[in-house]
Amino acid sequence: MINLASDNVVGASSHVLDAIVAANTGAEAAYGADHFSSAAEARLAEIFEHEVKVFLMTTGTAANALALAALSPPWGAIFCHEESHVADDECGAPEMFTDGAKLIGVPGFAGKITPEALEKAIARFPKGVAKSVQPSAVSLSNVTECGTVYSVEEIARVAEVARRHELGVHFDGARFANAMITLGATPAEMTWKAGVDVVSFGATKNGCLACEAVIFFDPARAEHFQYRRKRSGHTLSKGRFLGSQLIAYLAHDHWVHNARHANRQAQLLARGLQAVPGVRLAWAVEANEVFAILPKAIASRLSEAGVRAAPWYESSVSLAPHETVGSDEVFWRFVTSFATTTEDIATVIATAAS
Amino acid sequence: MINLASDNVVGASSHVLDAIVAANTGAEAAYGADHFSSAAEARLAEIFEHEVKVFLMTTGTAANALALAALSPPWGAIFCHEESHVADDECGAPEMFTDGAKLIGVPGFAGKITPEALEKAIARFPKGVAKSVQPSAVSLSNVTECGTVYSVEEIARVAEVARRHELGVHFDGARFANAMITLGATPAEMTWKAGVDVVSFGATKNGCLACEAVIFFDPARAEHFQYRRKRSGHTLSKGRFLGSQLIAYLAHDHWVHNARHANRQAQLLARGLQAVPGVRLAWAVEANEVFAILPKAIASRLSEAGVRAAPWYESSVSLAPHETVGSDEVFWRFVTSFATTTEDIATVIATAAS
Amino acid sequence: MINLASDNVVGASSHVLDAIVAANTGAEAAYGADHFSSAAEARLAEIFEHEVKVFLMTTGTAANALALAALSPPWGAIFCHEESHVADDECGAPEMFTDGAKLIGVPGFAGKITPEALEKAIARFPKGVAKSVQPSAVSLSNVTECGTVYSVEEIARVAEVARRHELGVHFDGARFANAMITLGATPAEMTWKAGVDVVSFGATKNGCLACEAVIFFDPARAEHFQYRRKRSGHTLSKGRFLGSQLIAYLAHDHWVHNARHANRQAQLLARGLQAVPGVRLAWAVEANEVFAILPKAIASRLSEAGVRAAPWYESSVSLAPHETVGSDEVFWRFVTSFATTTEDIATVIATAAS
Amino acid sequence: MINLASDNVVGASSHVLDAIVAANTGAEAAYGADHFSSAAEARLAEIFEHEVKVFLMTTGTAANALALAALSPPWGAIFCHEESHVADDECGAPEMFTDGAKLIGVPGFAGKITPEALEKAIARFPKGVAKSVQPSAVSLSNVTECGTVYSVEEIARVAEVARRHELGVHFDGARFANAMITLGATPAEMTWKAGVDVVSFGATKNGCLACEAVIFFDPARAEHFQYRRKRSGHTLSKGRFLGSQLIAYLAHDHWVHNARHANRQAQLLARGLQAVPGVRLAWAVEANEVFAILPKAIASRLSEAGVRAAPWYESSVSLAPHETVGSDEVFWRFVTSFATTTEDIATVIATAAS
């Protein structure tokens, strides 16, 4: 079976696993006060070239929801793409963690918020008028839910709108490394230099077992975060498990290599599939995801050959205006990872083309 | 350094670690739909001799707070020992997850709720009177926060009061195995046969890296639980990591051996410390925790020798009425674990006695 | 000054005020156990020709948010028109009272949800999939935010979709009486006979001082409502104040007369304004609200003459596709009430036309 | 029938009612922007001799819960008497409005928190330790739930402890005027001069129909309060109804006269009852409440004569240590109000003594 339904269907990289095993000796203070966690924070400060406050946890849902809760009061409006992960795939976690803030879906092609669409969305919520929730934050996903990547300039332009309206800027980096590879930018350039306040720095999808970091560039924003993390049950007792994963992930450019590999496999897959008659791509392949519209005959052949992809939303509003999925077609997402082999990709393409 | 501050300052047992490593091959469905998670559920059904619905997660705080949220509406009263972990050590997680239920502290010697004290506490909240929060659940910790263990009969008597008042019964089993060893009872006898509805089945403190299970005996009570877990960010994407831990933990009586070992070390330590002039125990040592009142001179000696314990609450209301910690004394908790060696214990005792 | 900005800028009708004064003698049980409140419930049962559970409170925001909380769990999706009052004008009250449910805006011309648009919106939230909030309720405003009125058949068709997907149906009746007059239907026909489960029955805008009723047709749905009302601070101690208002409001067809008057004044105004060159109406005038697009010159004249209206959202998505507000135009809402005189209307029209 | 069960079983004073009627002409801006509401704020500034931010609403539960939400984050600990109204009689409203803060019951004779007991309670919650909710506010009821009154000095001493620990100080003044009469102090002396930050200024029990004011002395604390009030449904559309009540209540010392009258009637009643053999008072009668322990025979006589009082909590922990309610006794609360006549009191006493 070749499972490309997501980049979380594989386990951890052996490099990361080895580090967990190696970290398993001796006593360490509990609840995040261990040496591994503080070393991970120090390493992220180097990588981001900035003072940081880092909080480790096991899931991206928690990282996103906690980060948004740090940026928005219960009466806040949080702007995000209308098909973003925080809006659609977390069962209301942002609403739970913010105690009821409102996520405002902003439309946009290929999963991206434009400065113009953001301005227009913000305008619906007059500042200081009690009946209206108050614009508080914007959340960008990079890589987006459509597998596309905001350029540094695009991030900066959205953040500039946010800044003008005094919104905090959250960066959902579930696939941070994949976006970074595509951009050829430094972590600093992609984030605080472009106006980002808080990052959900994902590592699970790119080689860790379960490790995400919430990264603040301004310690004042992180002031109460330890209470939020604890009371939501996201402060692990054996914190070494998290810290050691992240240290290994960041060491020797392991995260860079993994993401580069995954992105390359996606390019290979995209090129191969596009060459198959009847297949077309919904969006540009800019990271490690390929969204393809396929004839049902090809889809059946792939399924029979043990290839798994994720059926996607045929009525997605992120599609180009003219695009529709025909009744004899399927819309599938393929996601490559650090573990996807060139043989796997070749098999998928060959099966599709056969 | 000999760190006995808690049973979570050590890592995982090598047995559990090996299982994680072994589980790390191939693709598995994400978000708890993996084979390891379902196998763990099946194994717990055998062990508890009952149909179960099992939800795995990484922290005890989450397990407790989610379980209580399944038992209590926002206007509910949840009865627990006034110095219980859910009341004192989770930064209000139960209040967050229940959307504002009230935890009612019930007093009692040595960390235990008595049926009489529970009856009295319930009586303060008249059923059907809108101004009053409504009695909804009782939460028992076994092992208790004082290191004592409820007998099966004690559990049943508390549960009987709960049943009469239509309260759900939650069992905080952060140290489930340690209590089980002491009781010489089966998991079934300790729980559903005694009237328990939901168990937070802890495995982290007894050898896992980060794994806790919420176990329901009545599927109806678990109906919405998947949404609660997801929206609180506690549904791991790479669920194999949790399932594999628990399977290894339960295999070959590994959990039994670990808990038996830890309990024995606590007995050794208790006996040794008690023999030291000036040292006395606050509560009976019934599991893997020793609460000792020590002369400051002895405490200093231990600290200098690199022995770490957790300073405890000198004004604890769970102490016997006559008991007080003198100004030249300290009140310390020592916790033993699967990893505590007999040499460690001997060193601690020898240092205290020297 | 002629203030037509809303129907809540006037006080109460003298009929209602008299009843409050008359109710002010003797002792009455507090917190809703008074005779006036129970008499109001009995009267509503007659009017709605159905067993009802009635809860009185002072604001429409509370009535809507509490009613929705009775229909939706925290992980629920509540479907409403994307420019509805619950979505836009209550500062997130539904999110607060439901503990974080998600309001899903459904697009539609003139403030109305169509069955097709509802179906499409529901389809985005797969039942039983944990990552997705779960479709739980639909909320219809009748009169809508655009001053239009759903026909009984339209209500029934939306409710039929809801029923098929097991959603509760909420009827935001802030202007219930105005809609009823237009429909020429009975309260029963507009609500439970058409598939409605819970009504926010507004009386404040149509002659009361501050009185709204949440009406349940199925007592099971109201089971916990007294706790929700109390814990949100909406259980008045001197309940006679609410009960007496509602009794007077419903007696001698007072509510009917008030609403008929208000609707007529709106028709007068609409006809008059439409006849003024350069003025056009955004939506059909079907109740007591007139949404007009006016040349700025006319608007200035009205302002100078002391006429007040409410500036409306020029970028409203409920407008017809071709409609836009020109740069030399304004978009204003005029609302008539029981207290609007024919002279007022004549003055407004004459001023506009002058 | 003579109903002394509470001071909210009577209606409004005719003075207040007249003002409501008088306010009922012409148009006024909605949602608290009316002239009556701003005049009420200005009048309270005079009375409190301080800049104030005032928010009017209809219930004391809302006033308390909203005020506490302004002082405490969701992870906060709010200290209050263990039998206070906020803890026992609001169905968890403070927990709902604070999004899950913890109310910590402080024990104390006769409903009062002492500085020592407060210090001891605060000590259980270490500052900066993530597992512990964080001390955030203290709430004092004056008049207390036992009908006693904190002296200005007592308030100041409690507030001094609060200040040292950086807690906000909330004053639950459901019976503010009754306490003021007893103290012979100015509103300023009782509140901000003694260290109080926010007052729930009750007017309903002392002559209004439904009117409570949340009063802030520091505008910074009120910064987001308009959103909190709106989203909890406590911003009345026809705000004139609230403003006019409060203006009339405060005019011509109406509130002073009402409270003085009520307090005097309580003194008369207390003296009369105490003279009846077998009757004793549980606490000093310092405002308008009499808590009496009565032989059942006398209680029956009163009930038969149509006298209503409120059965009180026989196991109240606020009772003196030696005090118990015998099996042939009842524990009743009698509350006098502006409307209680001297004849009523004489009848009650005569019946008890007969």
mmCIF file of N, CA, C and O in Angstrom, chain A residues 3 8-12 17 20 24 27-28 30-31 58-59 61 89-93 96-97 204 208-209 230-234 236-238 240-241, chain B residues 3 8-12 17 20 24 27-28 30-31 58-59 61 89-93 96-97 204 208-209 230-234 236-238 240-241:
data_model
loop_
_atom_site.group_PDB
_atom_site.id
_atom_site.type_symbol
_atom_site.label_atom_id
_atom_site.label_comp_id
_atom_site.label_asym_id
_atom_site.label_seq_id
_atom_site.Cartn_x
_atom_site.Cartn_y
_atom_site.Cartn_z
ATOM 1 N N ASN A 3 0.394 4.937 0.918
ATOM 2 C CA ASN A 3 -0.576 5.840 1.537
ATOM 3 C C ASN A 3 -0.105 7.284 1.464
ATOM 4 O O ASN A 3 0.829 7.688 2.158
ATOM 5 N N ASN A 8 0.756 12.675 7.861
ATOM 6 C CA ASN A 8 0.810 12.148 9.223
ATOM 7 C C ASN A 8 0.429 10.669 9.295
ATOM 8 O O ASN A 8 0.181 10.145 10.377
ATOM 9 N N VAL A 9 0.405 10.010 8.150
ATOM 10 C CA VAL A 9 0.132 8.573 8.188
ATOM 11 C C VAL A 9 1.417 7.770 8.381
ATOM 12 O O VAL A 9 1.363 6.569 8.620
ATOM 13 N N VAL A 10 2.543 8.455 8.289
ATOM 14 C CA VAL A 10 3.803 7.754 8.554
ATOM 15 C C VAL A 10 4.223 8.003 9.999
ATOM 16 O O VAL A 10 3.652 8.844 10.689
ATOM 17 N N GLY A 11 5.198 7.243 10.442
ATOM 18 C CA GLY A 11 5.685 7.432 11.811
ATOM 19 C C GLY A 11 6.689 8.564 11.870
ATOM 20 O O GLY A 11 6.629 9.513 11.093
ATOM 21 N N ALA A 12 7.626 8.461 12.804
ATOM 22 C CA ALA A 12 8.672 9.468 12.950
ATOM 23 C C ALA A 12 9.901 9.033 12.162
ATOM 24 O O ALA A 12 10.076 7.860 11.847
ATOM 25 N N LEU A 17 13.413 9.391 16.404
ATOM 26 C CA LEU A 17 13.169 8.292 17.340
ATOM 27 C C LEU A 17 14.406 7.988 18.172
ATOM 28 O O LEU A 17 14.320 7.765 19.388
ATOM 29 N N ILE A 20 14.674 10.370 20.995
ATOM 30 C CA ILE A 20 13.762 10.075 22.103
ATOM 31 C C ILE A 20 14.357 8.986 22.979
ATOM 32 O O ILE A 20 14.388 9.087 24.206
ATOM 33 N N ASN A 24 16.096 9.119 27.215
ATOM 34 C CA ASN A 24 15.299 8.391 28.200
ATOM 35 C C ASN A 24 16.077 7.933 29.430
ATOM 36 O O ASN A 24 15.692 6.987 30.090
ATOM 37 N N ALA A 27 16.879 11.293 35.649
ATOM 38 C CA ALA A 27 15.702 12.056 36.071
ATOM 39 C C ALA A 27 15.738 13.446 35.465
ATOM 40 O O ALA A 27 16.800 14.033 35.282
ATOM 41 N N GLU A 28 14.569 13.948 35.153
ATOM 42 C CA GLU A 28 14.426 15.304 34.617
ATOM 43 C C GLU A 28 13.226 15.947 35.300
ATOM 44 O O GLU A 28 12.223 15.272 35.555
ATOM 45 N N ALA A 30 9.788 17.739 35.773
ATOM 46 C CA ALA A 30 8.582 17.490 34.992
ATOM 47 C C ALA A 30 7.955 18.787 34.496
ATOM 48 O O ALA A 30 8.408 19.881 34.820
ATOM 49 N N TYR A 31 6.947 18.642 33.683
ATOM 50 C CA TYR A 31 6.087 19.748 33.229
ATOM 51 C C TYR A 31 6.828 20.875 32.512
ATOM 52 O O TYR A 31 6.592 22.050 32.745
ATOM 53 N N THR A 58 1.818 18.497 21.885
ATOM 54 C CA THR A 58 1.809 17.337 20.992
ATOM 55 C C THR A 58 0.959 17.498 19.742
ATOM 56 O O THR A 58 1.069 16.683 18.829
ATOM 57 N N THR A 59 0.079 18.473 19.682
ATOM 58 C CA THR A 59 -0.789 18.547 18.496
ATOM 59 C C THR A 59 -0.859 19.948 17.907
ATOM 60 O O THR A 59 -0.750 20.956 18.603
ATOM 61 N N THR A 61 -3.574 21.170 16.524
ATOM 62 C CA THR A 61 -4.839 21.776 16.944
ATOM 63 C C THR A 61 -4.628 22.585 18.214
ATOM 64 O O THR A 61 -5.093 23.728 18.336
ATOM 65 N N ASP A 89 -11.235 22.203 10.365
ATOM 66 C CA ASP A 89 -10.750 20.860 10.689
ATOM 67 C C ASP A 89 -10.383 20.657 12.150
ATOM 68 O O ASP A 89 -9.698 19.700 12.482
ATOM 69 N N GLU A 90 -10.825 21.542 13.019
ATOM 70 C CA GLU A 90 -10.427 21.386 14.412
ATOM 71 C C GLU A 90 -11.635 21.338 15.343
ATOM 72 O O GLU A 90 -11.528 21.573 16.540
ATOM 73 N N CYS A 91 -12.789 21.036 14.793
ATOM 74 C CA CYS A 91 -14.007 20.824 15.593
ATOM 75 C C CYS A 91 -14.282 21.972 16.581
ATOM 76 O O CYS A 91 -14.772 21.757 17.673
ATOM 77 N N GLY A 92 -13.919 23.187 16.134
ATOM 78 C CA GLY A 92 -14.219 24.326 16.994
ATOM 79 C C GLY A 92 -13.212 24.561 18.104
ATOM 80 O O GLY A 92 -13.504 25.278 19.071
ATOM 81 N N ALA A 93 -12.014 24.002 17.986
ATOM 82 C CA ALA A 93 -10.998 24.231 19.021
ATOM 83 C C ALA A 93 -10.701 25.718 19.230
ATOM 84 O O ALA A 93 -10.615 26.172 20.379
ATOM 85 N N MET A 96 -13.323 27.080 21.397
ATOM 86 C CA MET A 96 -13.216 26.598 22.771
ATOM 87 C C MET A 96 -12.107 27.319 23.532
ATOM 88 O O MET A 96 -12.297 27.784 24.642
ATOM 89 N N PHE A 97 -10.939 27.432 22.921
ATOM 90 C CA PHE A 97 -9.790 27.981 23.641
ATOM 91 C C PHE A 97 -9.882 29.494 23.815
ATOM 92 O O PHE A 97 -9.335 30.043 24.767
ATOM 93 N N THR A 204 5.545 17.599 13.549
ATOM 94 C CA THR A 204 5.014 16.237 13.462
ATOM 95 C C THR A 204 4.941 15.747 12.022
ATOM 96 O O THR A 204 5.372 14.637 11.701
ATOM 97 N N CYS A 208 8.639 14.316 13.110
ATOM 98 C CA CYS A 208 8.519 14.018 14.536
ATOM 99 C C CYS A 208 7.371 13.050 14.772
ATOM 100 O O CYS A 208 6.573 12.763 13.873
ATOM 101 N N LEU A 209 7.309 12.577 16.005
ATOM 102 C CA LEU A 209 6.239 11.652 16.371
ATOM 103 C C LEU A 209 5.014 12.475 16.766
ATOM 104 O O LEU A 209 3.895 12.213 16.322
ATOM 105 N N LYS A 230 -1.421 24.746 30.527
ATOM 106 C CA LYS A 230 -1.669 23.787 31.603
ATOM 107 C C LYS A 230 -3.145 23.454 31.714
ATOM 108 O O LYS A 230 -3.537 22.292 31.797
ATOM 109 N N ARG A 231 -3.992 24.484 31.700
ATOM 110 C CA ARG A 231 -5.407 24.223 31.953
ATOM 111 C C ARG A 231 -6.105 23.576 30.762
ATOM 112 O O ARG A 231 -7.223 23.099 30.899
ATOM 113 N N SER A 232 -5.435 23.531 29.645
ATOM 114 C CA SER A 232 -5.993 22.789 28.514
ATOM 115 C C SER A 232 -5.380 21.389 28.426
ATOM 116 O O SER A 232 -5.654 20.659 27.470
ATOM 117 N N GLY A 233 -4.574 21.032 29.408
ATOM 118 C CA GLY A 233 -4.023 19.676 29.446
ATOM 119 C C GLY A 233 -2.894 19.449 28.473
ATOM 120 O O GLY A 233 -2.598 18.307 28.122
ATOM 121 N N HIS A 234 -2.222 20.509 28.053
ATOM 122 C CA HIS A 234 -1.171 20.355 27.051
ATOM 123 C C HIS A 234 0.240 20.545 27.590
ATOM 124 O O HIS A 234 1.168 20.757 26.823
ATOM 125 N N LEU A 236 2.949 18.506 29.032
ATOM 126 C CA LEU A 236 3.334 17.116 29.273
ATOM 127 C C LEU A 236 4.153 16.975 30.546
ATOM 128 O O LEU A 236 5.004 17.813 30.831
ATOM 129 N N SER A 237 3.915 15.909 31.296
ATOM 130 C CA SER A 237 4.718 15.724 32.506
ATOM 131 C C SER A 237 6.153 15.350 32.126
ATOM 132 O O SER A 237 7.099 15.936 32.631
ATOM 133 N N LYS A 238 6.318 14.414 31.222
ATOM 134 C CA LYS A 238 7.668 14.022 30.819
ATOM 135 C C LYS A 238 8.082 14.852 29.602
ATOM 136 O O LYS A 238 8.089 14.374 28.462
ATOM 137 N N ARG A 240 10.718 15.875 28.464
ATOM 138 C CA ARG A 240 11.890 15.468 27.670
ATOM 139 C C ARG A 240 11.479 14.853 26.342
ATOM 140 O O ARG A 240 12.206 14.924 25.372
ATOM 141 N N PHE A 241 10.320 14.233 26.361
ATOM 142 C CA PHE A 241 9.833 13.605 25.141
ATOM 143 C C PHE A 241 9.649 14.632 24.026
ATOM 144 O O PHE A 241 9.982 14.393 22.864
ATOM 145 N N ASN B 3 16.279 11.411 42.411
ATOM 146 C CA ASN B 3 15.113 12.292 42.339
ATOM 147 C C ASN B 3 13.834 11.510 42.621
ATOM 148 O O ASN B 3 13.379 10.720 41.801
ATOM 149 N N ASN B 8 7.026 11.074 37.729
ATOM 150 C CA ASN B 8 7.125 11.472 36.318
ATOM 151 C C ASN B 8 8.445 12.163 36.007
ATOM 152 O O ASN B 8 8.574 12.780 34.949
ATOM 153 N N VAL B 9 9.397 12.071 36.906
ATOM 154 C CA VAL B 9 10.709 12.647 36.605
ATOM 155 C C VAL B 9 11.594 11.648 35.858
ATOM 156 O O VAL B 9 12.655 12.011 35.359
ATOM 157 N N VAL B 10 11.149 10.406 35.785
ATOM 158 C CA VAL B 10 11.909 9.426 35.013
ATOM 159 C C VAL B 10 11.328 9.328 33.602
ATOM 160 O O VAL B 10 10.247 9.839 33.334
ATOM 161 N N GLY B 11 12.029 8.673 32.729
ATOM 162 C CA GLY B 11 11.534 8.486 31.373
ATOM 163 C C GLY B 11 10.578 7.314 31.292
ATOM 164 O O GLY B 11 9.885 6.988 32.258
ATOM 165 N N ALA B 12 10.533 6.693 30.134
ATOM 166 C CA ALA B 12 9.683 5.518 29.940
ATOM 167 C C ALA B 12 10.493 4.257 30.207
ATOM 168 O O ALA B 12 11.718 4.274 30.191
ATOM 169 N N LEU B 17 9.444 1.864 25.360
ATOM 170 C CA LEU B 17 10.196 2.550 24.299
ATOM 171 C C LEU B 17 10.407 1.652 23.091
ATOM 172 O O LEU B 17 10.256 2.069 21.942
ATOM 173 N N ILE B 20 7.398 1.555 20.967
ATOM 174 C CA ILE B 20 7.226 2.752 20.133
ATOM 175 C C ILE B 20 8.082 2.636 18.883
ATOM 176 O O ILE B 20 7.631 2.878 17.763
ATOM 177 N N ASN B 24 6.949 1.979 14.495
ATOM 178 C CA ASN B 24 7.252 3.120 13.638
ATOM 179 C C ASN B 24 7.438 2.780 12.161
ATOM 180 O O ASN B 24 8.089 3.498 11.425
ATOM 181 N N ALA B 27 2.552 2.804 6.978
ATOM 182 C CA ALA B 27 1.542 3.858 7.107
ATOM 183 C C ALA B 27 0.401 3.372 7.987
ATOM 184 O O ALA B 27 0.060 2.194 7.983
ATOM 185 N N GLU B 28 -0.155 4.297 8.743
ATOM 186 C CA GLU B 28 -1.308 4.008 9.591
ATOM 187 C C GLU B 28 -2.282 5.171 9.452
ATOM 188 O O GLU B 28 -1.849 6.327 9.344
ATOM 189 N N ALA B 30 -4.573 8.160 10.438
ATOM 190 C CA ALA B 30 -4.282 9.159 11.461
ATOM 191 C C ALA B 30 -5.463 9.348 12.418
ATOM 192 O O ALA B 30 -6.522 8.778 12.244
ATOM 193 N N TYR B 31 -5.227 10.144 13.430
ATOM 194 C CA TYR B 31 -6.277 10.609 14.350
ATOM 195 C C TYR B 31 -7.019 9.490 15.071
ATOM 196 O O TYR B 31 -8.243 9.520 15.211
ATOM 197 N N THR B 58 -2.417 12.199 25.810
ATOM 198 C CA THR B 58 -1.056 12.238 26.370
ATOM 199 C C THR B 58 -0.966 12.717 27.814
ATOM 200 O O THR B 58 0.082 12.552 28.424
ATOM 201 N N THR B 59 -2.005 13.331 28.363
ATOM 202 C CA THR B 59 -1.850 13.845 29.732
ATOM 203 C C THR B 59 -3.019 13.465 30.637
ATOM 204 O O THR B 59 -4.154 13.308 30.192
ATOM 205 N N THR B 61 -4.151 15.434 32.987
ATOM 206 C CA THR B 61 -5.029 16.599 33.115
ATOM 207 C C THR B 61 -6.128 16.535 32.073
ATOM 208 O O THR B 61 -7.315 16.750 32.370
ATOM 209 N N ASP B 89 -4.454 21.003 41.164
ATOM 210 C CA ASP B 89 -3.211 20.916 40.409
ATOM 211 C C ASP B 89 -3.371 20.961 38.899
ATOM 212 O O ASP B 89 -2.469 20.586 38.161
ATOM 213 N N GLU B 90 -4.527 21.386 38.433
ATOM 214 C CA GLU B 90 -4.739 21.373 36.981
ATOM 215 C C GLU B 90 -5.132 22.744 36.452
ATOM 216 O O GLU B 90 -5.692 22.869 35.366
ATOM 217 N N CYS B 91 -4.837 23.777 37.223
ATOM 218 C CA CYS B 91 -5.058 25.163 36.783
ATOM 219 C C CYS B 91 -6.471 25.402 36.246
ATOM 220 O O CYS B 91 -6.672 26.181 35.315
ATOM 221 N N GLY B 92 -7.420 24.704 36.821
ATOM 222 C CA GLY B 92 -8.797 24.939 36.389
ATOM 223 C C GLY B 92 -9.188 24.208 35.121
ATOM 224 O O GLY B 92 -10.184 24.568 34.482
ATOM 225 N N ALA B 93 -8.460 23.158 34.763
ATOM 226 C CA ALA B 93 -8.836 22.404 33.554
ATOM 227 C C ALA B 93 -10.261 21.853 33.627
ATOM 228 O O ALA B 93 -11.007 21.956 32.651
ATOM 229 N N MET B 96 -12.546 24.559 32.712
ATOM 230 C CA MET B 96 -12.472 24.882 31.289
ATOM 231 C C MET B 96 -13.227 23.858 30.443
ATOM 232 O O MET B 96 -14.017 24.204 29.579
ATOM 233 N N PHE B 97 -12.981 22.597 30.684
ATOM 234 C CA PHE B 97 -13.550 21.557 29.814
ATOM 235 C C PHE B 97 -15.041 21.360 30.046
ATOM 236 O O PHE B 97 -15.760 20.957 29.135
ATOM 237 N N THR B 204 1.376 6.871 32.246
ATOM 238 C CA THR B 204 2.620 7.643 32.149
ATOM 239 C C THR B 204 3.488 7.474 33.395
ATOM 240 O O THR B 204 4.689 7.222 33.293
ATOM 241 N N CYS B 208 5.071 4.529 30.971
ATOM 242 C CA CYS B 208 4.927 5.050 29.616
ATOM 243 C C CYS B 208 5.612 6.410 29.486
ATOM 244 O O CYS B 208 6.040 7.012 30.475
ATOM 245 N N LEU B 209 5.684 6.875 28.246
ATOM 246 C CA LEU B 209 6.287 8.171 27.996
ATOM 247 C C LEU B 209 5.219 9.252 28.183
ATOM 248 O O LEU B 209 5.415 10.261 28.866
ATOM 249 N N LYS B 230 -11.294 15.993 20.249
ATOM 250 C CA LYS B 230 -10.726 16.684 19.093
ATOM 251 C C LYS B 230 -10.651 18.190 19.349
ATOM 252 O O LYS B 230 -9.632 18.837 19.092
ATOM 253 N N ARG B 231 -11.741 18.778 19.830
ATOM 254 C CA ARG B 231 -11.772 20.229 19.953
ATOM 255 C C ARG B 231 -10.905 20.742 21.103
ATOM 256 O O ARG B 231 -10.657 21.946 21.196
ATOM 257 N N SER B 232 -10.455 19.837 21.945
ATOM 258 C CA SER B 232 -9.500 20.249 22.975
ATOM 259 C C SER B 232 -8.071 19.957 22.546
ATOM 260 O O SER B 232 -7.139 20.136 23.327
ATOM 261 N N GLY B 233 -7.898 19.493 21.316
ATOM 262 C CA GLY B 233 -6.548 19.281 20.790
ATOM 263 C C GLY B 233 -5.882 18.026 21.316
ATOM 264 O O GLY B 233 -4.659 17.918 21.282
ATOM 265 N N HIS B 234 -6.681 17.064 21.769
ATOM 266 C CA HIS B 234 -6.081 15.863 22.352
ATOM 267 C C HIS B 234 -6.210 14.617 21.484
ATOM 268 O O HIS B 234 -6.051 13.507 21.974
ATOM 269 N N LEU B 236 -4.318 12.849 18.872
ATOM 270 C CA LEU B 236 -3.018 12.835 18.207
ATOM 271 C C LEU B 236 -3.140 12.392 16.755
ATOM 272 O O LEU B 236 -3.900 11.478 16.442
ATOM 273 N N SER B 237 -2.380 13.026 15.865
ATOM 274 C CA SER B 237 -2.443 12.591 14.472
ATOM 275 C C SER B 237 -1.775 11.225 14.323
ATOM 276 O O SER B 237 -2.338 10.323 13.723
ATOM 277 N N LYS B 238 -0.617 11.059 14.878
ATOM 278 C CA LYS B 238 0.064 9.763 14.761
ATOM 279 C C LYS B 238 -0.306 8.905 15.972
ATOM 280 O O LYS B 238 0.486 8.709 16.905
ATOM 281 N N ARG B 240 -0.583 5.904 16.503
ATOM 282 C CA ARG B 240 0.201 4.696 16.798
ATOM 283 C C ARG B 240 1.108 4.903 18.009
ATOM 284 O O ARG B 240 1.417 3.961 18.734
ATOM 285 N N PHE B 241 1.545 6.136 18.152
ATOM 286 C CA PHE B 241 2.436 6.428 19.265
ATOM 287 C C PHE B 241 1.755 6.122 20.603
ATOM 288 O O PHE B 241 2.365 5.568 21.518
#
